[in-house]
CSV table of C-alpha atoms and ligand atoms in Angstrom, one decimal:
chain,number,residue,atom,x,y,z
A,814,MET,CA,25.8,-2.8,7.8
A,815,MET,CA,26.3,-4.2,11.4
A,816,ALA,CA,23.8,-6.6,12.9
A,817,PRO,CA,20.9,-4.3,14.0
A,818,ILE,CA,20.7,-5.6,17.5
A,819,HIS,CA,20.2,-2.1,19.0
A,820,ARG,CA,17.0,-1.5,17.0
A,821,ASP,CA,13.5,-2.6,17.7
A,822,ALA,CA,12.1,-5.7,16.1
A,823,ILE,CA,9.0,-4.8,14.0
A,824,VAL,CA,8.2,-8.4,13.2
A,825,SER,CA,9.4,-11.5,15.1
A,826,PHE,CA,8.8,-15.1,14.2
A,827,GLU,CA,9.4,-17.4,17.2
A,828,SER,CA,9.4,-21.1,16.3
A,829,VAL,CA,6.5,-20.6,13.9
A,830,SER,CA,5.1,-23.6,12.0
A,831,LYS,CA,2.1,-24.0,9.6
A,832,GLU,CA,0.6,-27.2,8.3
A,833,TYR,CA,-1.6,-27.7,5.3
A,834,SER,CA,-3.5,-31.0,5.5
A,835,GLY,CA,-0.7,-32.9,7.2
A,836,SER,CA,2.3,-31.5,5.4
A,837,LEU,CA,4.4,-28.7,6.8
A,838,ALA,CA,4.4,-25.5,4.7
A,839,VAL,CA,6.5,-23.7,7.4
A,840,GLU,CA,8.5,-25.5,10.0
A,841,ASP,CA,10.0,-24.0,13.2
A,842,VAL,CA,11.0,-20.6,11.7
A,843,SER,CA,12.5,-18.0,13.9
A,844,PHE,CA,13.8,-14.5,12.8
A,845,SER,CA,13.1,-10.8,13.2
A,846,VAL,CA,12.9,-7.8,10.9
A,847,TYR,CA,14.2,-4.7,12.7
A,848,GLU,CA,13.3,-1.1,12.3
A,849,GLY,CA,14.5,0.3,9.0
A,850,GLU,CA,15.8,-3.1,7.8
A,851,PHE,CA,15.2,-4.7,4.4
A,852,VAL,CA,15.0,-8.5,4.8
A,853,THR,CA,14.6,-10.8,1.8
A,854,LEU,CA,13.5,-14.4,2.0
A,855,LEU,CA,15.0,-16.2,-0.9
A,856,GLY,CA,14.0,-19.7,-1.9
A,857,PRO,CA,12.6,-21.9,-4.6
A,858,SER,CA,8.9,-22.1,-5.4
A,859,GLY,CA,7.0,-24.0,-2.6
A,860,SER,CA,9.5,-23.3,0.1
A,861,GLY,CA,7.0,-21.4,2.3
A,862,LYS,CA,7.8,-17.8,1.6
A,863,THR,CA,4.3,-16.6,0.8
A,864,THR,CA,2.9,-18.5,3.8
A,865,LEU,CA,5.2,-16.5,6.1
A,866,LEU,CA,4.1,-13.2,4.5
A,867,LYS,CA,0.4,-14.1,4.8
A,868,MET,CA,0.9,-14.6,8.5
A,869,VAL,CA,2.4,-11.2,8.9
A,870,ALA,CA,-0.5,-9.7,7.0
A,871,GLY,CA,-3.0,-11.7,9.1
A,872,PHE,CA,-4.5,-13.7,6.3
A,873,ILE,CA,-3.5,-17.0,7.9
A,874,LYS,CA,-2.6,-18.1,11.4
A,875,ALA,CA,0.4,-20.1,12.6
A,876,ASP,CA,-0.4,-23.6,14.0
A,877,SER,CA,2.4,-23.2,16.6
A,878,GLY,CA,4.9,-20.7,17.7
A,879,THR,CA,4.5,-17.0,18.2
A,880,LEU,CA,4.4,-14.1,15.8
A,881,LEU,CA,5.1,-10.7,17.3
A,882,LEU,CA,4.3,-7.3,15.6
A,883,ASP,CA,5.8,-4.4,17.5
A,884,ARG,CA,6.2,-6.8,20.4
A,885,ARG,CA,2.5,-7.5,20.5
A,886,ASN,CA,1.2,-11.0,19.9
A,887,ALA,CA,-0.2,-10.9,16.4
A,888,ALA,CA,-2.9,-13.5,17.3
A,889,SER,CA,-4.9,-10.7,18.8
A,890,LEU,CA,-4.7,-8.4,15.8
A,891,GLU,CA,-7.1,-8.3,12.8
A,892,PRO,CA,-5.5,-7.7,9.4
A,893,ARG,CA,-6.7,-4.1,9.3
A,894,GLN,CA,-5.2,-3.4,12.7
A,895,ARG,CA,-1.8,-4.3,11.5
A,896,ASP,CA,-0.5,-1.2,9.8
A,897,ILE,CA,0.9,-3.1,6.9
A,898,GLY,CA,1.7,-2.1,3.3
A,899,MET,CA,1.6,-4.8,0.6
A,900,VAL,CA,3.0,-5.2,-2.9
A,901,PHE,CA,2.4,-8.2,-5.1
A,902,GLN,CA,3.7,-9.5,-8.4
A,903,ASP,CA,0.4,-8.8,-10.2
A,904,TYR,CA,0.2,-5.2,-8.9
A,905,ALA,CA,-3.5,-5.4,-8.0
A,906,LEU,CA,-4.2,-1.8,-9.2
A,907,PHE,CA,-7.7,-0.6,-9.7
A,908,PRO,CA,-8.2,-0.5,-13.5
A,909,HIS,CA,-10.9,2.2,-13.5
A,910,MET,CA,-8.8,4.6,-11.3
A,911,ASN,CA,-6.0,6.7,-12.5
A,912,VAL,CA,-2.5,6.7,-10.9
A,913,TYR,CA,-3.4,9.5,-8.4
A,914,GLU,CA,-6.6,7.8,-7.3
A,915,ASN,CA,-4.8,4.4,-6.9
A,916,VAL,CA,-2.2,5.9,-4.7
A,917,ARG,CA,-4.8,7.8,-2.7
A,918,TYR,CA,-7.0,4.7,-2.2
A,919,GLY,CA,-5.3,3.4,1.0
A,920,LEU,CA,-5.8,6.8,2.7
A,921,ARG,CA,-9.6,6.9,2.3
A,922,PHE,CA,-10.4,5.4,5.7
A,923,ARG,CA,-7.7,7.2,7.6
A,924,LYS,CA,-8.9,10.3,9.4
A,925,LEU,CA,-6.7,12.7,7.5
A,926,SER,CA,-7.4,16.2,6.3
A,927,ARG,CA,-7.9,16.8,2.6
A,928,ASP,CA,-4.6,18.7,2.5
A,929,THR,CA,-2.7,16.0,4.3
A,930,VAL,CA,-4.0,13.4,1.8
A,931,ARG,CA,-3.0,15.5,-1.2
A,932,ASP,CA,0.5,16.2,0.1
A,933,ARG,CA,1.0,12.6,1.0
A,934,VAL,CA,0.0,11.4,-2.5
A,935,GLU,CA,2.1,14.1,-4.2
A,936,GLU,CA,5.1,13.0,-2.0
A,937,MET,CA,4.6,9.4,-3.0
A,938,LEU,CA,4.2,10.1,-6.7
A,939,SER,CA,7.4,12.1,-6.6
A,940,LEU,CA,9.2,9.3,-4.6
A,941,VAL,CA,8.5,6.8,-7.4
A,942,GLY,CA,9.0,9.3,-10.2
A,943,LEU,CA,5.4,9.3,-11.5
A,944,SER,CA,4.3,12.9,-10.8
A,945,ASP,CA,3.7,13.4,-14.6
A,946,TYR,CA,1.7,10.2,-14.9
A,947,ARG,CA,-1.0,11.0,-12.4
A,948,ASP,CA,-3.9,11.0,-14.9
A,949,ARG,CA,-3.0,7.8,-16.6
A,950,LYS,CA,-5.0,4.6,-16.1
A,951,PRO,CA,-3.1,1.4,-15.3
A,952,ASN,CA,-3.6,0.1,-18.9
A,953,GLN,CA,-1.6,3.1,-20.1
A,954,LEU,CA,1.5,2.2,-18.0
A,955,SER,CA,4.4,-0.2,-18.5
A,956,GLY,CA,4.9,-3.1,-16.0
A,957,GLY,CA,7.6,-1.1,-14.2
A,958,GLN,CA,5.4,1.9,-13.9
A,959,MET,CA,2.5,-0.2,-12.5
A,960,GLN,CA,4.8,-1.7,-10.0
A,961,ARG,CA,5.8,1.8,-8.9
A,962,VAL,CA,2.2,2.8,-8.5
A,963,ALA,CA,1.6,-0.3,-6.3
A,964,LEU,CA,4.6,0.7,-4.2
A,965,ALA,CA,3.5,4.3,-3.9
A,966,ARG,CA,0.1,3.1,-2.8
A,967,ALA,CA,1.5,0.7,-0.2
A,968,LEU,CA,3.9,3.4,1.2
A,969,ALA,CA,1.3,6.2,1.3
A,970,ILE,CA,-0.3,4.8,4.5
A,971,GLN,CA,3.2,5.0,6.2
A,972,PRO,CA,3.1,1.4,7.2
A,973,ARG,CA,5.1,-0.1,10.1
A,974,ILE,CA,6.2,-2.8,7.7
A,975,LEU,CA,6.1,-3.2,3.9
A,976,LEU,CA,5.5,-6.7,2.6
A,977,MET,CA,6.5,-7.6,-0.9
A,978,ASP,CA,5.8,-10.9,-2.6
A,979,GLU,CA,7.8,-11.5,-5.8
A,980,PRO,CA,7.2,-7.8,-6.6
A,981,LEU,CA,9.4,-7.8,-9.7
A,982,GLY,CA,8.5,-11.3,-10.9
A,983,ALA,CA,6.5,-10.0,-13.9
A,984,LEU,CA,9.3,-7.9,-15.3
A,985,ASP,CA,12.0,-8.9,-17.8
A,986,ARG,CA,15.5,-9.2,-16.4
A,987,GLU,CA,16.9,-5.8,-17.3
A,988,MET,CA,13.8,-4.1,-16.0
A,989,ARG,CA,13.8,-6.2,-12.8
A,990,ILE,CA,17.4,-5.2,-12.1
A,991,ARG,CA,16.7,-1.5,-12.7
A,992,MET,CA,13.6,-1.7,-10.5
A,993,ALA,CA,15.5,-3.5,-7.8
A,994,GLU,CA,18.2,-0.8,-7.8
A,995,GLU,CA,15.5,1.8,-7.5
A,996,LEU,CA,13.8,-0.1,-4.7
A,997,ARG,CA,17.1,-0.1,-2.8
A,998,ARG,CA,17.5,3.7,-3.3
A,999,MET,CA,13.9,4.4,-2.3
A,1000,HIS,CA,14.3,2.3,0.8
A,1001,GLU,CA,17.3,4.3,1.8
A,1002,ARG,CA,15.2,7.4,1.6
A,1003,VAL,CA,12.0,6.1,3.3
A,1004,GLY,CA,13.7,3.7,5.8
A,1005,VAL,CA,10.6,1.6,6.4
A,1006,ALA,CA,11.1,-2.0,7.6
A,1007,VAL,CA,10.6,-4.4,4.6
A,1008,LEU,CA,10.0,-8.1,4.4
A,1009,HIS,CA,10.4,-9.1,0.8
A,1010,VAL,CA,10.3,-12.6,-0.8
A,1011,THR,CA,11.7,-13.7,-4.1
A,1012,HIS,CA,13.2,-16.7,-5.9
A,1013,ASP,CA,15.6,-14.4,-7.8
A,1014,GLN,CA,19.0,-14.3,-6.2
A,1015,GLU,CA,20.2,-11.2,-8.2
A,1016,GLU,CA,17.2,-9.3,-7.0
A,1017,ALA,CA,17.8,-10.4,-3.4
A,1018,LEU,CA,21.5,-9.3,-3.5
A,1019,ILE,CA,20.6,-5.8,-4.9
A,1020,VAL,CA,17.9,-5.0,-2.3
A,1021,ALA,CA,18.6,-6.8,0.9
A,1022,ASP,CA,20.3,-5.9,4.2
A,1023,ARG,CA,19.9,-9.5,5.2
A,1024,ILE,CA,19.0,-12.6,3.2
A,1025,GLY,CA,17.2,-15.6,4.6
A,1026,VAL,CA,17.3,-18.9,2.6
A,1027,MET,CA,14.1,-20.9,2.7
A,1028,HIS,CA,14.0,-24.7,1.9
A,1029,GLN,CA,11.0,-27.0,2.4
A,1030,GLY,CA,9.4,-24.6,4.9
A,1031,GLY,CA,12.5,-24.1,7.0
A,1032,LEU,CA,14.8,-21.1,7.2
A,1033,VAL,CA,18.2,-22.8,6.6
A,1034,ALA,CA,20.4,-19.7,6.7
A,1035,MET,CA,20.1,-16.0,7.4
A,1036,ASP,CA,22.8,-13.3,7.2
A,1037,GLU,CA,24.1,-10.3,5.5
A,1038,PRO,CA,24.7,-11.0,1.8
A,1039,ARG,CA,28.5,-11.3,1.9
A,1040,GLU,CA,28.4,-13.4,5.0
A,1041,ILE,CA,25.8,-15.8,3.8
A,1042,PHE,CA,27.9,-16.5,0.7
A,1043,ARG,CA,31.1,-16.8,2.7
A,1044,ASN,CA,29.5,-19.2,5.3
A,1045,PRO,CA,26.2,-20.6,4.0
A,1046,LYS,CA,26.2,-23.2,6.9
A,1047,SER,CA,23.8,-25.6,5.2
A,1048,VAL,CA,24.3,-27.8,2.1
A,1049,PHE,CA,21.1,-26.5,0.6
A,1050,ALA,CA,22.0,-22.8,1.0
A,1051,ALA,CA,25.5,-23.4,-0.4
A,1052,ARG,CA,24.2,-25.2,-3.5
A,1053,PHE,CA,21.3,-22.8,-4.0
A,1054,LEU,CA,23.3,-19.6,-3.6
A,1055,SER,CA,26.5,-20.5,-5.4
A,1056,ARG,CA,26.2,-24.0,-6.9
A,1057,ALA,CA,29.0,-24.8,-4.4
A,1058,ASN,CA,30.7,-28.2,-4.7
A,1059,ILE,CA,29.9,-30.2,-1.5
A,1060,VAL,CA,33.0,-32.4,-0.8
A,1061,ASP,CA,34.1,-34.8,1.9
A,1062,ALA,CA,37.1,-33.6,3.8
A,1063,ALA,CA,38.7,-34.0,7.2
A,1064,VAL,CA,39.1,-31.6,10.2
A,1065,LEU,CA,42.6,-32.3,11.3
A,1066,GLN,CA,42.8,-30.0,14.2
A,1067,VAL,CA,40.7,-27.2,15.9
A,1068,TYR,CA,42.4,-24.1,17.3
A,1069,ASP,CA,40.6,-22.0,20.0
A,1070,SER,CA,37.3,-23.4,18.6
A,1071,VAL,CA,37.3,-20.7,15.9
A,1072,SER,CA,39.7,-22.0,13.3
A,1073,ALA,CA,40.3,-25.5,11.9
A,1074,ALA,CA,43.0,-27.2,9.9
A,1075,ILE,CA,41.4,-29.0,7.0
A,1076,GLY,CA,42.8,-31.8,4.8
A,1077,TRP,CA,41.4,-32.3,1.3
A,1078,GLN,CA,42.9,-33.5,-2.0
A,1079,GLY,CA,46.3,-33.6,-0.4
A,1080,LEU,CA,46.1,-29.9,0.6
A,1081,SER,CA,46.0,-28.7,4.1
A,1082,PHE,CA,44.7,-25.3,4.9
A,1083,HIS,CA,42.9,-23.3,7.7
A,1084,ILE,CA,39.4,-22.1,7.7
A,1085,ASP,CA,37.0,-20.5,10.3
A,1086,CYS,CA,34.8,-22.9,12.1
A,1087,SER,CA,32.0,-22.7,14.8
A,1088,PRO,CA,32.6,-23.4,18.4
A,1089,GLY,CA,32.3,-27.1,19.2
A,1090,GLN,CA,33.5,-28.3,15.8
A,1091,PRO,CA,34.8,-31.9,16.2
A,1092,THR,CA,37.8,-33.2,14.4
A,1093,GLY,CA,37.3,-36.0,11.9
A,1094,ASP,CA,35.1,-36.2,8.8
A,1095,CYS,CA,33.3,-33.0,7.6
A,1096,ARG,CA,31.7,-31.6,4.5
A,1097,LEU,CA,33.0,-28.5,2.8
A,1098,ALA,CA,31.2,-26.1,0.5
A,1099,VAL,CA,33.6,-25.0,-2.2
A,1100,PRO,CA,32.0,-22.5,-4.5
A,1101,PRO,CA,33.0,-22.7,-8.2
A,1102,TRP,CA,34.9,-19.4,-7.8
A,1103,ALA,CA,37.1,-20.6,-4.9
A,1104,PHE,CA,39.7,-22.1,-7.2
A,1105,LYS,CA,42.8,-20.6,-8.8
A,1106,ILE,CA,45.1,-21.9,-11.5
A,1107,VAL,CA,48.7,-22.5,-10.4
A,1108,PRO,CA,51.7,-23.8,-12.3
A,1109,ALA,CA,52.2,-27.6,-12.4
A,1110,GLY,CA,54.3,-28.8,-9.5
A,1111,ASN,CA,53.1,-26.2,-7.0
A,1112,PRO,CA,53.0,-28.1,-3.6
A,1113,ASN,CA,49.7,-26.4,-2.7
A,1114,ALA,CA,47.9,-27.6,-5.7
A,1115,PHE,CA,46.1,-30.7,-7.1
A,1116,ALA,CA,45.6,-31.9,-10.6
A,1117,VAL,CA,42.2,-32.2,-12.3
A,1118,ARG,CA,41.2,-33.6,-15.7
A,1119,VAL,CA,38.8,-31.3,-17.6
A,1120,ARG,CA,35.7,-33.0,-18.9
A,1121,GLU,CA,33.7,-30.0,-20.1
A,1122,MET,CA,34.4,-26.4,-20.7
A,1123,THR,CA,31.8,-23.6,-21.1
A,1124,PHE,CA,32.7,-20.1,-22.1
A,1125,LEU,CA,30.4,-17.7,-20.1
A,1126,GLY,CA,32.0,-14.4,-21.0
A,1127,GLU,CA,33.7,-12.9,-18.0
A,1128,VAL,CA,34.3,-16.4,-16.6
A,1129,THR,CA,34.9,-19.8,-18.1
A,1130,GLN,CA,33.3,-22.8,-16.4
A,1131,PHE,CA,34.9,-26.2,-16.1
A,1132,LEU,CA,33.5,-29.5,-15.1
A,1133,CYS,CA,36.5,-31.3,-13.7
A,1134,GLU,CA,37.4,-34.6,-12.1
A,1135,THR,CA,40.0,-35.1,-9.5
A,1136,ALA,CA,42.5,-38.1,-9.4
A,1137,ASP,CA,40.2,-39.9,-7.0
A,1138,GLY,CA,37.1,-39.3,-9.1
A,1139,VAL,CA,35.4,-36.3,-7.4
A,1140,GLU,CA,33.5,-34.1,-9.8
A,1141,LEU,CA,34.1,-30.4,-9.4
A,1142,LEU,CA,32.4,-27.3,-10.9
A,1143,VAL,CA,35.1,-24.7,-11.3
A,1144,ARG,CA,34.8,-21.1,-12.6
A,1145,LEU,CA,37.9,-19.2,-13.5
A,1146,SER,CA,38.2,-15.7,-14.8
A,1147,THR,CA,38.5,-15.9,-18.6
A,1148,ALA,CA,41.5,-13.6,-18.5
A,1149,GLU,CA,43.2,-16.2,-16.3
A,1150,VAL,CA,42.6,-19.2,-18.5
A,1151,HIS,CA,43.6,-17.6,-21.9
A,1152,GLU,CA,46.6,-19.8,-22.9
A,1153,ALA,CA,46.5,-22.5,-20.1
A,1154,SER,CA,46.6,-26.1,-21.2
A,1155,LEU,CA,42.9,-26.9,-20.8
A,1156,SER,CA,42.8,-30.7,-20.7
A,1157,ALA,CA,44.5,-30.8,-17.3
A,1158,LEU,CA,44.6,-28.0,-14.7
A,1159,TYR,CA,46.5,-27.5,-11.5
A,1160,LEU,CA,44.2,-25.9,-9.0
A,1161,SER,CA,44.6,-24.4,-5.5
A,1162,LEU,CA,42.0,-22.9,-3.2
A,1163,VAL,CA,41.1,-19.5,-2.1
A,1164,GLU,CA,40.8,-20.5,1.6
A,1165,GLY,CA,38.6,-17.7,2.8
A,1166,LEU,CA,35.8,-18.8,0.4
A,1167,VAL,CA,35.6,-22.3,1.7
A,1168,SER,CA,33.4,-23.3,4.7
A,1169,ILE,CA,32.2,-26.2,6.7
A,1170,VAL,CA,28.5,-27.1,6.0
A,1171,LYS,CA,26.0,-29.5,7.6
B,2307,ADP,P1,6.4,-20.1,-1.9
B,2307,ADP,O1,5.7,-18.8,-1.7
B,2307,ADP,O2,7.8,-20.2,-1.3
B,2307,ADP,O3,6.3,-20.6,-3.3
B,2307,ADP,P2,4.1,-21.2,-0.3
B,2307,ADP,O4,4.2,-20.5,1.0
B,2307,ADP,O5,3.1,-20.6,-1.3
B,2307,ADP,O6,5.6,-21.2,-1.0
B,2307,ADP,O7,3.8,-22.7,-0.1
B,2307,ADP,C1,4.4,-23.5,0.8
B,2307,ADP,C2,3.8,-24.9,0.7
B,2307,ADP,O8,2.5,-24.9,1.2
B,2307,ADP,C3,3.7,-25.5,-0.7
B,2307,ADP,O9,4.0,-26.8,-0.6
B,2307,ADP,C4,2.3,-25.2,-1.1
B,2307,ADP,O10,1.8,-26.1,-2.0
B,2307,ADP,C5,1.6,-25.3,0.3
B,2307,ADP,N1,0.4,-24.5,0.3
B,2307,ADP,C6,0.4,-23.1,0.3
B,2307,ADP,N2,-0.9,-22.6,0.4
B,2307,ADP,C7,-1.7,-23.7,0.5
B,2307,ADP,C8,-3.1,-23.9,0.7
B,2307,ADP,N3,-3.9,-22.8,0.8
B,2307,ADP,N4,-3.6,-25.1,0.9
B,2307,ADP,C9,-2.8,-26.2,0.8
B,2307,ADP,N5,-1.4,-26.1,0.7
B,2307,ADP,C10,-0.9,-24.9,0.5
B,2308,MG,MG1,5.0,-17.5,-3.2
């Protein structure tokens, strides 16, 4: 999907910070969620994800910066004026109400006709595939089904934005992946703007149009999934997303400020760079899958000694050491390593997967 610059921003954070007793929970965060877009904030526990969601919901206020909802300053809007749907990890269903009543709940205070309410609830039950479960109570449902009820309830009010905080966190891995895939398909049908947070990378990759990586209260990278993997920009995002090796290298020359010649391990190769990239020392993110095995003596290769090897099914992971003592994590397709001599390897790089990081 192309960058959605032509669409309206539903939520915009502009240099937003939030402090809790002297320590920054959110620091100078700026980004927008556009109409119809699914944005996922991905980061470890404590990185500030929930704090950002609570600001959109209106449960807490920023200490500095501006939060815009539909281009209006959120500071002037009470939580119930915000037209927001919310889904949390613990579902928060009403145990004494059945599925139908739970989904209807958010519509009580809207001035809607009885028929409109009924049609809306039916539509939502059908969207999440629970039409046949309308009379069940939450304790008669599986975790995945409860999560679907919570989603139907949040969407029934036709919110301007849907907020989801670790919505699949209580499900086991297989169920989480299935629900994430379903969430993606539902989003394609409903088209509501979504701001979703998770610490689970697989979940993020399945659902998101754009992924933002959070670290210690800051947004360290934000882009479409492929792009953020190809060019994570920050050391933290590179390590967090792909366990990338962060290595010292040299920028030998810069061409037209968009491409650079790099020297590393006796290899020289070209990669994309940002405008203003100086020559001299740099750091590269080299993901474990950016290596390939080549025959000994290949001029575009370097030798490594293998210290550890772990069979992971489709791929085999190597902990290697270069001649000058740099440790590298390398993942090769198991098919590729079948009969190779595994105490020493000759490696070259897949250049398009290597990037400069700060
Ligand atoms: P995440 O959702 O990414 O796990 P949070 O937004 O919950 O992170 O928290 C960010 C930081 O702010 C953490 O260090 C957390 O301990 C702190 N924090 C969150 N809520 C409060 C609070 N009510 N009082 C004090 N500190 C808080
Ligand atoms: Mg949280």
